[in-house]
């Protein structure tokens, strides 16, 4: 439940904490999973941080740190359409439609306890119909298809 940390491997089992210099500490309360992938296809690894946690009125928006090629990063989740707000525990980037760009599978946890569903027939209810406070809603995995390539990649 603290800030994200990024360590640079200096070799010989020596690591330097570059979190602040890199600008990847994050602004969310509870980060749960991280994926490093070349999301904008520029040849450099970017960092996607998933956020969840049961903290009422907390911003769980995912954070995407785009690599600036100089050991610094810029947060751009909204620009890339990855500013999802569910209780996300992890994500995976892969080219599921084989079009040459990365798509994203977002794994969301649900804070809807099974005993709240009571009967198996209730398990098909939409989140909007659950009789729980709004801040508990937001479960369900998502598959996001990338239909455009980042500008300037030439790929």
Tab-separated table of N, CA and C in Angstrom:
chain	number	residue	atom	x	y	z
A	1	UNK	N	0.820	-1.201	0.000
A	1	UNK	CA	0.000	0.000	0.000
A	1	UNK	C	0.860	1.261	0.000
A	2	UNK	N	2.105	1.114	-0.407
A	2	UNK	CA	2.976	2.275	-0.518
A	2	UNK	C	3.210	2.631	-1.969
A	3	UNK	N	4.150	3.520	-2.189
A	3	UNK	CA	4.502	3.926	-3.551
A	3	UNK	C	5.132	2.774	-4.321
A	4	UNK	N	5.005	2.812	-5.645
A	4	UNK	CA	5.696	1.849	-6.503
A	4	UNK	C	7.198	2.071	-6.338
A	5	UNK	N	7.980	1.056	-6.640
A	5	UNK	CA	9.439	1.164	-6.589
A	5	UNK	C	10.013	0.614	-7.883
A	6	UNK	N	11.022	1.272	-8.427
A	6	UNK	CA	11.734	0.811	-9.611
A	6	UNK	C	13.223	0.809	-9.291
A	7	UNK	N	13.851	-0.346	-9.494
A	7	UNK	CA	15.269	-0.501	-9.203
A	7	UNK	C	16.030	-0.783	-10.493
A	8	UNK	N	17.129	-0.073	-10.676
A	8	UNK	CA	18.003	-0.257	-11.830
A	8	UNK	C	19.089	-1.252	-11.445
A	9	UNK	N	19.233	-2.315	-12.243
A	9	UNK	CA	20.254	-3.326	-11.997
A	9	UNK	C	21.603	-2.777	-12.455
A	10	UNK	N	22.501	-2.567	-11.508
A	10	UNK	CA	23.832	-2.029	-11.791
A	10	UNK	C	24.855	-3.138	-12.034
A	11	UNK	N	24.416	-4.398	-11.924
A	11	UNK	CA	25.309	-5.543	-12.091
A	11	UNK	C	25.870	-6.002	-10.756
A	12	UNK	N	26.348	-7.244	-10.729
A	12	UNK	CA	26.966	-7.821	-9.538
A	12	UNK	C	26.051	-7.738	-8.303
A	13	UNK	N	24.771	-7.965	-8.506
A	13	UNK	CA	23.752	-7.938	-7.453
A	13	UNK	C	23.656	-6.591	-6.739
A	14	UNK	N	23.914	-5.518	-7.461
A	14	UNK	CA	23.797	-4.161	-6.929
A	14	UNK	C	22.644	-3.475	-7.651
A	15	UNK	N	21.744	-2.860	-6.880
A	15	UNK	CA	20.576	-2.209	-7.449
A	15	UNK	C	20.468	-0.785	-6.907
A	16	UNK	N	19.992	0.117	-7.769
A	16	UNK	CA	19.787	1.509	-7.375
A	16	UNK	C	18.300	1.826	-7.483
A	17	UNK	N	17.748	2.401	-6.424
A	17	UNK	CA	16.347	2.814	-6.426
A	17	UNK	C	16.241	4.109	-7.229
A	18	UNK	N	15.620	4.028	-8.426
A	18	UNK	CA	15.490	5.207	-9.296
A	18	UNK	C	14.039	5.667	-9.409
A	19	UNK	N	13.213	5.248	-8.461
A	19	UNK	CA	11.779	5.545	-8.501
A	19	UNK	C	11.489	7.023	-8.717
A	20	UNK	N	12.063	7.863	-7.891
A	20	UNK	CA	11.771	9.298	-7.971
A	20	UNK	C	12.296	9.902	-9.262
A	21	UNK	N	13.544	9.594	-9.619
A	21	UNK	CA	14.127	10.122	-10.862
A	21	UNK	C	13.317	9.678	-12.073
A	22	UNK	N	12.835	8.427	-12.047
A	22	UNK	CA	12.110	7.871	-13.185
A	22	UNK	C	10.672	8.371	-13.265
A	23	UNK	N	10.134	8.842	-12.147
A	23	UNK	CA	8.759	9.360	-12.140
A	23	UNK	C	7.698	8.270	-12.158
A	24	UNK	N	7.983	7.123	-11.520
A	24	UNK	CA	7.041	5.999	-11.549
A	24	UNK	C	6.495	5.628	-10.170
A	25	UNK	N	6.633	6.506	-9.195
A	25	UNK	CA	6.141	6.214	-7.847
A	25	UNK	C	4.645	5.996	-7.814
A	26	UNK	N	3.936	6.629	-8.716
A	26	UNK	CA	2.488	6.469	-8.803
A	26	UNK	C	1.757	7.332	-7.799
A	27	UNK	N	0.458	7.461	-8.015
A	27	UNK	CA	-0.362	8.310	-7.150
A	27	UNK	C	-1.531	7.548	-6.542
A	28	UNK	N	-1.545	6.245	-6.685
A	28	UNK	CA	-2.674	5.450	-6.201
A	28	UNK	C	-2.343	4.815	-4.853
A	29	UNK	N	-3.390	4.402	-4.142
A	29	UNK	CA	-3.225	3.875	-2.794
A	29	UNK	C	-2.742	2.429	-2.782
A	30	UNK	N	-3.241	1.591	-3.692
A	30	UNK	CA	-2.981	0.160	-3.581
A	30	UNK	C	-2.694	-0.433	-4.963
A	31	UNK	N	-1.429	-0.548	-5.317
A	31	UNK	CA	-1.044	-1.170	-6.581
A	31	UNK	C	-0.948	-2.674	-6.376
A	32	UNK	N	-1.382	-3.441	-7.375
A	32	UNK	CA	-1.481	-4.894	-7.201
A	32	UNK	C	-0.650	-5.685	-8.190
A	33	UNK	N	-0.494	-5.234	-9.387
A	33	UNK	CA	0.251	-5.980	-10.398
A	33	UNK	C	0.903	-5.021	-11.358
A	34	UNK	N	2.018	-5.463	-11.927
A	34	UNK	CA	2.733	-4.619	-12.880
A	34	UNK	C	3.138	-5.453	-14.085
A	35	UNK	N	3.070	-4.838	-15.253
A	35	UNK	CA	3.480	-5.496	-16.490
A	35	UNK	C	4.435	-4.555	-17.207
A	36	UNK	N	5.545	-5.111	-17.657
A	36	UNK	CA	6.467	-4.332	-18.483
A	36	UNK	C	6.351	-4.867	-19.904
A	37	UNK	N	5.988	-3.985	-20.818
A	37	UNK	CA	5.792	-4.365	-22.217
A	37	UNK	C	6.041	-3.138	-23.085
A	38	UNK	N	6.385	-3.367	-24.325
A	38	UNK	CA	6.597	-2.266	-25.267
A	38	UNK	C	5.238	-1.888	-25.852
A	39	UNK	N	4.466	-1.162	-25.108
A	39	UNK	CA	3.077	-0.867	-25.452
A	39	UNK	C	2.973	0.032	-26.678
A	40	UNK	N	3.876	0.980	-26.851
A	40	UNK	CA	3.789	1.877	-27.998
A	40	UNK	C	4.714	1.472	-29.149
A	41	UNK	N	5.269	0.281	-29.100
A	41	UNK	CA	6.064	-0.298	-30.199
A	41	UNK	C	7.239	0.572	-30.631
A	42	UNK	N	7.923	1.187	-29.652
A	42	UNK	CA	9.092	2.006	-29.975
A	42	UNK	C	10.411	1.318	-29.628
A	43	UNK	N	10.336	0.052	-29.189
A	43	UNK	CA	11.537	-0.696	-28.845
A	43	UNK	C	11.982	-0.550	-27.397
A	44	UNK	N	11.234	0.180	-26.574
A	44	UNK	CA	11.578	0.403	-25.172
A	44	UNK	C	10.437	-0.106	-24.291
A	45	UNK	N	10.777	-0.713	-23.145
A	45	UNK	CA	9.759	-1.223	-22.244
A	45	UNK	C	9.027	-0.094	-21.520
A	46	UNK	N	7.714	-0.197	-21.498
A	46	UNK	CA	6.851	0.712	-20.756
A	46	UNK	C	6.344	-0.050	-19.535
A	47	UNK	N	5.733	0.651	-18.589
A	47	UNK	CA	5.288	0.028	-17.337
A	47	UNK	C	3.799	0.291	-17.139
A	48	UNK	N	3.017	-0.790	-16.999
A	48	UNK	CA	1.578	-0.687	-16.735
A	48	UNK	C	1.334	-1.177	-15.312
A	49	UNK	N	0.764	-0.303	-14.473
A	49	UNK	CA	0.526	-0.634	-13.069
A	49	UNK	C	-0.969	-0.779	-12.821
A	50	UNK	N	-1.343	-1.935	-12.278
A	50	UNK	CA	-2.736	-2.206	-11.926
A	50	UNK	C	-2.987	-1.732	-10.498
A	51	UNK	N	-4.189	-1.233	-10.250
A	51	UNK	CA	-4.545	-0.731	-8.929
A	51	UNK	C	-5.890	-1.313	-8.514
A	52	UNK	N	-6.005	-1.664	-7.256
A	52	UNK	CA	-7.245	-2.237	-6.720
A	52	UNK	C	-7.352	-1.838	-5.264
A	53	UNK	N	-7.815	-2.761	-4.456
A	53	UNK	CA	-7.900	-2.526	-3.021
A	53	UNK	C	-9.235	-1.976	-2.603
A	54	UNK	N	-9.645	-2.409	-1.439
A	54	UNK	CA	-10.906	-1.950	-0.879
A	54	UNK	C	-10.635	-0.729	-0.014
A	55	UNK	N	-10.627	0.413	-0.639
A	55	UNK	CA	-10.471	1.669	0.058
A	55	UNK	C	-11.548	2.581	-0.518
A	56	UNK	N	-12.569	2.877	0.291
A	56	UNK	CA	-13.719	3.639	-0.193
A	56	UNK	C	-13.278	4.983	-0.766
A	57	UNK	N	-13.886	5.336	-1.892
A	57	UNK	CA	-13.639	6.601	-2.587
A	57	UNK	C	-12.176	6.776	-2.997
A	58	UNK	N	-11.549	5.678	-3.363
A	58	UNK	CA	-10.167	5.709	-3.822
A	58	UNK	C	-10.130	5.627	-5.336
A	59	UNK	N	-9.228	6.348	-5.942
A	59	UNK	CA	-9.032	6.303	-7.384
A	59	UNK	C	-8.216	5.061	-7.726
A	60	UNK	N	-8.857	4.092	-8.396
A	60	UNK	CA	-8.193	2.849	-8.786
A	60	UNK	C	-7.766	2.866	-10.249
A	61	UNK	N	-7.770	4.019	-10.881
A	61	UNK	CA	-7.413	4.106	-12.290
A	61	UNK	C	-6.015	3.530	-12.517
A	62	UNK	N	-5.899	2.738	-13.552
A	62	UNK	CA	-4.596	2.151	-13.895
A	62	UNK	C	-3.627	3.245	-14.303
A	63	UNK	N	-2.330	2.954	-14.186
A	63	UNK	CA	-1.302	3.910	-14.578
A	63	UNK	C	-0.409	3.272	-15.642
A	64	UNK	N	-0.185	4.000	-16.716
A	64	UNK	CA	0.693	3.556	-17.797
A	64	UNK	C	1.849	4.540	-17.886
A	65	UNK	N	3.042	4.056	-17.585
A	65	UNK	CA	4.232	4.889	-17.635
A	65	UNK	C	4.984	4.580	-18.933
A	66	UNK	N	4.953	5.544	-19.860
A	66	UNK	CA	5.615	5.401	-21.156
A	66	UNK	C	7.084	5.799	-21.008
A	67	UNK	N	7.953	4.951	-21.537
A	67	UNK	CA	9.393	5.134	-21.435
A	67	UNK	C	9.844	6.315	-22.298
A	68	UNK	N	10.567	7.255	-21.689
A	68	UNK	CA	11.094	8.423	-22.404
A	68	UNK	C	12.502	8.191	-22.961
A	69	UNK	N	13.004	6.977	-22.863
A	69	UNK	CA	14.314	6.558	-23.398
A	69	UNK	C	15.498	7.154	-22.654
A	70	UNK	N	15.260	7.669	-21.436
A	70	UNK	CA	16.356	8.272	-20.659
A	70	UNK	C	16.232	7.933	-19.171
A	71	UNK	N	15.681	6.766	-18.866
A	71	UNK	CA	15.422	6.312	-17.497
A	71	UNK	C	14.362	7.147	-16.792
A	72	UNK	N	13.524	7.848	-17.569
A	72	UNK	CA	12.354	8.534	-17.023
A	72	UNK	C	11.126	8.059	-17.783
A	73	UNK	N	9.959	8.252	-17.182
A	73	UNK	CA	8.709	7.784	-17.751
A	73	UNK	C	7.651	8.873	-17.599
A	74	UNK	N	6.638	8.849	-18.480
A	74	UNK	CA	5.521	9.784	-18.413
A	74	UNK	C	4.224	8.990	-18.342
A	75	UNK	N	3.348	9.343	-17.391
A	75	UNK	CA	2.093	8.628	-17.204
A	75	UNK	C	1.108	9.022	-18.312
A	76	UNK	N	0.594	7.994	-19.066
A	76	UNK	CA	-0.281	8.265	-20.204
A	76	UNK	C	-1.423	7.245	-20.342
A	77	UNK	N	-1.934	6.723	-19.252
A	77	UNK	CA	-2.994	5.712	-19.337
A	77	UNK	C	-4.216	6.232	-20.088
A	78	UNK	N	-4.658	7.441	-19.804
A	78	UNK	CA	-5.840	7.989	-20.472
A	78	UNK	C	-5.601	8.155	-21.971
A	79	UNK	N	-4.411	8.609	-22.340
A	79	UNK	CA	-4.086	8.817	-23.752
A	79	UNK	C	-4.143	7.514	-24.545
A	80	UNK	N	-3.818	6.407	-23.908
A	80	UNK	CA	-3.811	5.109	-24.575
A	80	UNK	C	-5.091	4.307	-24.335
A	81	UNK	N	-6.075	4.889	-23.669
A	81	UNK	CA	-7.339	4.195	-23.418
A	81	UNK	C	-7.230	3.089	-22.383
A	82	UNK	N	-6.235	3.172	-21.512
A	82	UNK	CA	-6.019	2.139	-20.499
A	82	UNK	C	-6.309	2.643	-19.089
A	83	UNK	N	-7.079	3.700	-18.966
A	83	UNK	CA	-7.401	4.282	-17.664
A	83	UNK	C	-8.658	3.639	-17.068
A	84	UNK	N	-8.686	2.338	-17.074
A	84	UNK	CA	-9.779	1.522	-16.552
A	84	UNK	C	-9.814	1.647	-15.036
A	85	UNK	N	-11.013	1.573	-14.421
A	85	UNK	CA	-11.145	1.846	-12.986
A	85	UNK	C	-11.625	0.674	-12.143
A	86	UNK	N	-11.680	-0.530	-12.697
A	86	UNK	CA	-12.124	-1.678	-11.907
A	86	UNK	C	-11.101	-2.073	-10.861
A	87	UNK	N	-11.440	-3.073	-10.063
A	87	UNK	CA	-10.520	-3.599	-9.048
A	87	UNK	C	-9.524	-4.530	-9.741
A	88	UNK	N	-8.565	-3.956	-10.440
A	88	UNK	CA	-7.667	-4.731	-11.289
A	88	UNK	C	-6.513	-5.320	-10.497
A	89	UNK	N	-6.340	-6.639	-10.629
A	89	UNK	CA	-5.236	-7.305	-9.944
A	89	UNK	C	-4.039	-7.505	-10.866
A	90	UNK	N	-4.292	-7.661	-12.157
A	90	UNK	CA	-3.183	-7.832	-13.092
A	90	UNK	C	-3.676	-7.631	-14.524
A	91	UNK	N	-2.728	-7.619	-15.451
A	91	UNK	CA	-3.045	-7.451	-16.869
A	91	UNK	C	-2.013	-8.206	-17.693
A	92	UNK	N	-2.372	-8.488	-18.930
A	92	UNK	CA	-1.448	-9.140	-19.863
A	92	UNK	C	-1.590	-8.456	-21.219
A	93	UNK	N	-0.454	-8.200	-21.860
A	93	UNK	CA	-0.442	-7.616	-23.198
A	93	UNK	C	0.016	-8.682	-24.182
A	94	UNK	N	-0.737	-8.842	-25.259
A	94	UNK	CA	-0.423	-9.830	-26.289
A	94	UNK	C	-1.201	-9.472	-27.543
A	95	UNK	N	-0.801	-10.003	-28.662
A	95	UNK	CA	-1.445	-9.706	-29.938
A	95	UNK	C	-2.484	-10.779	-30.243
A	96	UNK	N	-3.644	-10.703	-29.596
A	96	UNK	CA	-4.638	-11.767	-29.748
A	96	UNK	C	-5.265	-11.794	-31.142
A	97	UNK	N	-5.338	-10.664	-31.833
A	97	UNK	CA	-5.965	-10.652	-33.156
A	97	UNK	C	-4.937	-10.692	-34.291
A	98	UNK	N	-3.674	-10.893	-33.952
A	98	UNK	CA	-2.583	-11.099	-34.910
A	98	UNK	C	-2.473	-9.981	-35.953
A	99	UNK	N	-2.673	-8.725	-35.494
A	99	UNK	CA	-2.567	-7.596	-36.426
A	99	UNK	C	-1.286	-6.792	-36.236
A	100	UNK	N	-0.378	-7.276	-35.378
A	100	UNK	CA	0.911	-6.621	-35.215
A	100	UNK	C	1.013	-5.628	-34.079
A	101	UNK	N	-0.087	-5.381	-33.347
A	101	UNK	CA	-0.001	-4.492	-32.186
A	101	UNK	C	-0.490	-5.223	-30.939
A	102	UNK	N	-0.159	-4.677	-29.771
A	102	UNK	CA	-0.508	-5.328	-28.509
A	102	UNK	C	-1.923	-4.992	-28.073
A	103	UNK	N	-2.665	-6.026	-27.718
A	103	UNK	CA	-3.977	-5.896	-27.118
A	103	UNK	C	-3.800	-6.139	-25.623
A	104	UNK	N	-4.831	-5.887	-24.816
A	104	UNK	CA	-4.671	-5.982	-23.368
A	104	UNK	C	-5.833	-6.757	-22.739
A	105	UNK	N	-5.480	-7.725	-21.900
A	105	UNK	CA	-6.467	-8.442	-21.084
A	105	UNK	C	-6.320	-7.928	-19.663
A	106	UNK	N	-7.391	-7.390	-19.092
A	106	UNK	CA	-7.370	-6.841	-17.736
A	106	UNK	C	-8.137	-7.785	-16.822
A	107	UNK	N	-7.461	-8.254	-15.777
A	107	UNK	CA	-8.036	-9.171	-14.807
A	107	UNK	C	-8.540	-8.370	-13.616
A	108	UNK	N	-9.861	-8.269	-13.502
A	108	UNK	CA	-10.476	-7.515	-12.413
A	108	UNK	C	-11.030	-8.450	-11.359
A	109	UNK	N	-10.780	-8.121	-10.125
A	109	UNK	CA	-11.360	-8.822	-8.996
A	109	UNK	C	-12.719	-8.197	-8.712
A	110	UNK	N	-13.604	-8.956	-8.115
A	110	UNK	CA	-14.884	-8.415	-7.691
A	110	UNK	C	-14.955	-8.486	-6.179
A	111	UNK	N	-15.371	-7.403	-5.570
A	111	UNK	CA	-15.539	-7.403	-4.131
A	111	UNK	C	-16.965	-7.775	-3.746
A	112	UNK	N	-17.667	-8.414	-4.669
A	112	UNK	CA	-19.010	-8.923	-4.398
A	112	UNK	C	-18.846	-10.308	-3.779
A	113	UNK	N	-19.076	-10.466	-2.460
A	113	UNK	CA	-18.921	-11.778	-1.838
A	113	UNK	C	-19.905	-12.789	-2.412
A	114	UNK	N	-19.462	-14.016	-2.555
A	114	UNK	CA	-20.309	-15.064	-3.120
A	114	UNK	C	-21.579	-15.233	-2.297
A	115	UNK	N	-21.492	-15.116	-0.967
A	115	UNK	CA	-22.697	-15.305	-0.150
A	115	UNK	C	-23.733	-14.210	-0.366
A	116	UNK	N	-23.366	-13.088	-0.993
A	116	UNK	CA	-24.337	-12.046	-1.332
A	116	UNK	C	-25.212	-12.477	-2.512
A	117	UNK	N	-24.737	-13.435	-3.291
A	117	UNK	CA	-25.491	-13.884	-4.456
A	117	UNK	C	-26.595	-14.862	-4.077
A	118	UNK	N	-26.466	-15.521	-2.944
A	118	UNK	CA	-27.458	-16.425	-2.367
A	118	UNK	C	-27.762	-17.657	-3.207
A	119	UNK	N	-28.252	-17.487	-4.402
A	119	UNK	CA	-28.649	-18.620	-5.232
A	119	UNK	C	-27.891	-18.587	-6.553
A	120	UNK	N	-27.670	-19.740	-7.129
A	120	UNK	CA	-26.912	-19.791	-8.378
A	120	UNK	C	-27.572	-18.974	-9.482
A	121	UNK	N	-28.895	-18.860	-9.469
A	121	UNK	CA	-29.577	-18.082	-10.509
A	121	UNK	C	-29.231	-16.596	-10.415
A	122	UNK	N	-28.819	-16.139	-9.232
A	122	UNK	CA	-28.446	-14.730	-9.066
A	122	UNK	C	-27.070	-14.420	-9.627
A	123	UNK	N	-26.289	-15.417	-9.956
A	123	UNK	CA	-24.927	-15.191	-10.424
A	123	UNK	C	-24.886	-14.590	-11.822
A	124	UNK	N	-26.015	-14.567	-12.492
A	124	UNK	CA	-26.077	-13.988	-13.834
A	124	UNK	C	-26.490	-12.521	-13.798
A	125	UNK	N	-26.676	-11.950	-12.629
A	125	UNK	CA	-27.080	-10.550	-12.508
A	125	UNK	C	-25.996	-9.621	-13.007
A	126	UNK	N	-26.408	-8.529	-13.602
A	126	UNK	CA	-25.484	-7.478	-13.976
A	126	UNK	C	-25.111	-6.690	-12.734
A	127	UNK	N	-23.920	-6.096	-12.733
A	127	UNK	CA	-23.442	-5.337	-11.580
A	127	UNK	C	-24.432	-4.252	-11.169
A	128	UNK	N	-25.095	-3.634	-12.148
A	128	UNK	CA	-26.042	-2.560	-11.841
A	128	UNK	C	-27.202	-3.045	-10.976
A	129	UNK	N	-27.484	-4.340	-11.011
A	129	UNK	CA	-28.608	-4.894	-10.256
A	129	UNK	C	-28.212	-5.430	-8.884
A	130	UNK	N	-26.928	-5.426	-8.551
A	130	UNK	CA	-26.502	-5.919	-7.240
A	130	UNK	C	-26.979	-4.969	-6.153
A	131	UNK	N	-27.432	-5.506	-5.064
A	131	UNK	CA	-27.893	-4.701	-3.937
A	131	UNK	C	-26.737	-4.450	-2.970
A	132	UNK	N	-25.721	-3.752	-3.465
A	132	UNK	CA	-24.543	-3.395	-2.671
A	132	UNK	C	-24.190	-1.942	-2.994
A	133	UNK	N	-23.411	-1.281	-2.133
A	133	UNK	CA	-23.015	0.104	-2.427
A	133	UNK	C	-22.257	0.203	-3.747
A	134	UNK	N	-22.382	1.332	-4.413
A	134	UNK	CA	-21.760	1.552	-5.725
A	134	UNK	C	-20.254	1.304	-5.719
A	135	UNK	N	-19.550	1.688	-4.638
A	135	UNK	CA	-18.104	1.559	-4.642
A	135	UNK	C	-17.644	0.107	-4.615
A	136	UNK	N	-18.560	-0.854	-4.369
A	136	UNK	CA	-18.194	-2.268	-4.394
A	136	UNK	C	-18.305	-2.867	-5.790
A	137	UNK	N	-18.946	-2.146	-6.699
A	137	UNK	CA	-19.137	-2.664	-8.051
A	137	UNK	C	-17.900	-2.406	-8.903
A	138	UNK	N	-17.757	-3.106	-10.010
A	138	UNK	CA	-16.629	-2.867	-10.909
A	138	UNK	C	-15.824	-4.108	-11.213
A	139	UNK	N	-16.368	-5.270	-10.922
A	139	UNK	CA	-15.661	-6.509	-11.233
A	139	UNK	C	-15.839	-6.896	-12.686
A	140	UNK	N	-15.235	-7.966	-13.053
A	140	UNK	CA	-15.355	-8.466	-14.421
A	140	UNK	C	-14.124	-8.167	-15.242
A	141	UNK	N	-13.576	-9.199	-15.857
A	141	UNK	CA	-12.392	-9.046	-16.695
A	141	UNK	C	-12.757	-8.312	-17.983
A	142	UNK	N	-11.736	-7.746	-18.630
A	142	UNK	CA	-11.954	-7.026	-19.882
A	142	UNK	C	-10.857	-7.382	-20.870
A	143	UNK	N	-11.243	-7.533	-22.123
A	143	UNK	CA	-10.291	-7.707	-23.212
A	143	UNK	C	-10.377	-6.461	-24.079
A	144	UNK	N	-9.283	-5.724	-24.166
A	144	UNK	CA	-9.241	-4.481	-24.921
A	144	UNK	C	-8.449	-4.697	-26.200
A	145	UNK	N	-9.103	-4.504	-27.333
A	145	UNK	CA	-8.440	-4.685	-28.614
A	145	UNK	C	-7.874	-3.354	-29.087
A	146	UNK	N	-6.619	-3.377	-29.477
A	146	UNK	CA	-5.936	-2.193	-29.986
A	146	UNK	C	-6.123	-2.180	-31.492
A	147	UNK	N	-6.877	-1.206	-31.980
A	147	UNK	CA	-7.133	-1.119	-33.414
A	147	UNK	C	-6.340	-0.032	-34.112
A	148	UNK	N	-5.422	0.588	-33.405
A	148	UNK	CA	-4.592	1.607	-34.045
A	148	UNK	C	-3.167	1.511	-33.533
A	149	UNK	N	-2.248	1.806	-34.397
A	149	UNK	CA	-0.843	1.778	-34.018
A	149	UNK	C	-0.422	3.150	-33.560
A	150	UNK	N	0.495	3.208	-32.609
A	150	UNK	CA	0.946	4.517	-32.130
A	150	UNK	C	1.563	5.349	-33.259
A	151	UNK	N	1.319	6.635	-33.232
A	151	UNK	CA	1.868	7.539	-34.243
A	151	UNK	C	3.385	7.534	-34.183
A	152	UNK	N	4.015	7.542	-35.322
A	152	UNK	CA	5.458	7.637	-35.382
A	152	UNK	C	6.217	6.323	-35.252
A	153	UNK	N	5.526	5.199	-35.112
A	153	UNK	CA	6.248	3.941	-34.952
A	153	UNK	C	6.649	3.365	-36.295
A	154	UNK	N	5.912	3.693	-37.333
A	154	UNK	CA	6.245	3.206	-38.666
A	154	UNK	C	6.026	1.713	-38.833
A	155	UNK	N	5.362	1.100	-37.889
A	155	UNK	CA	5.130	-0.362	-37.968
A	155	UNK	C	3.679	-0.642	-38.216
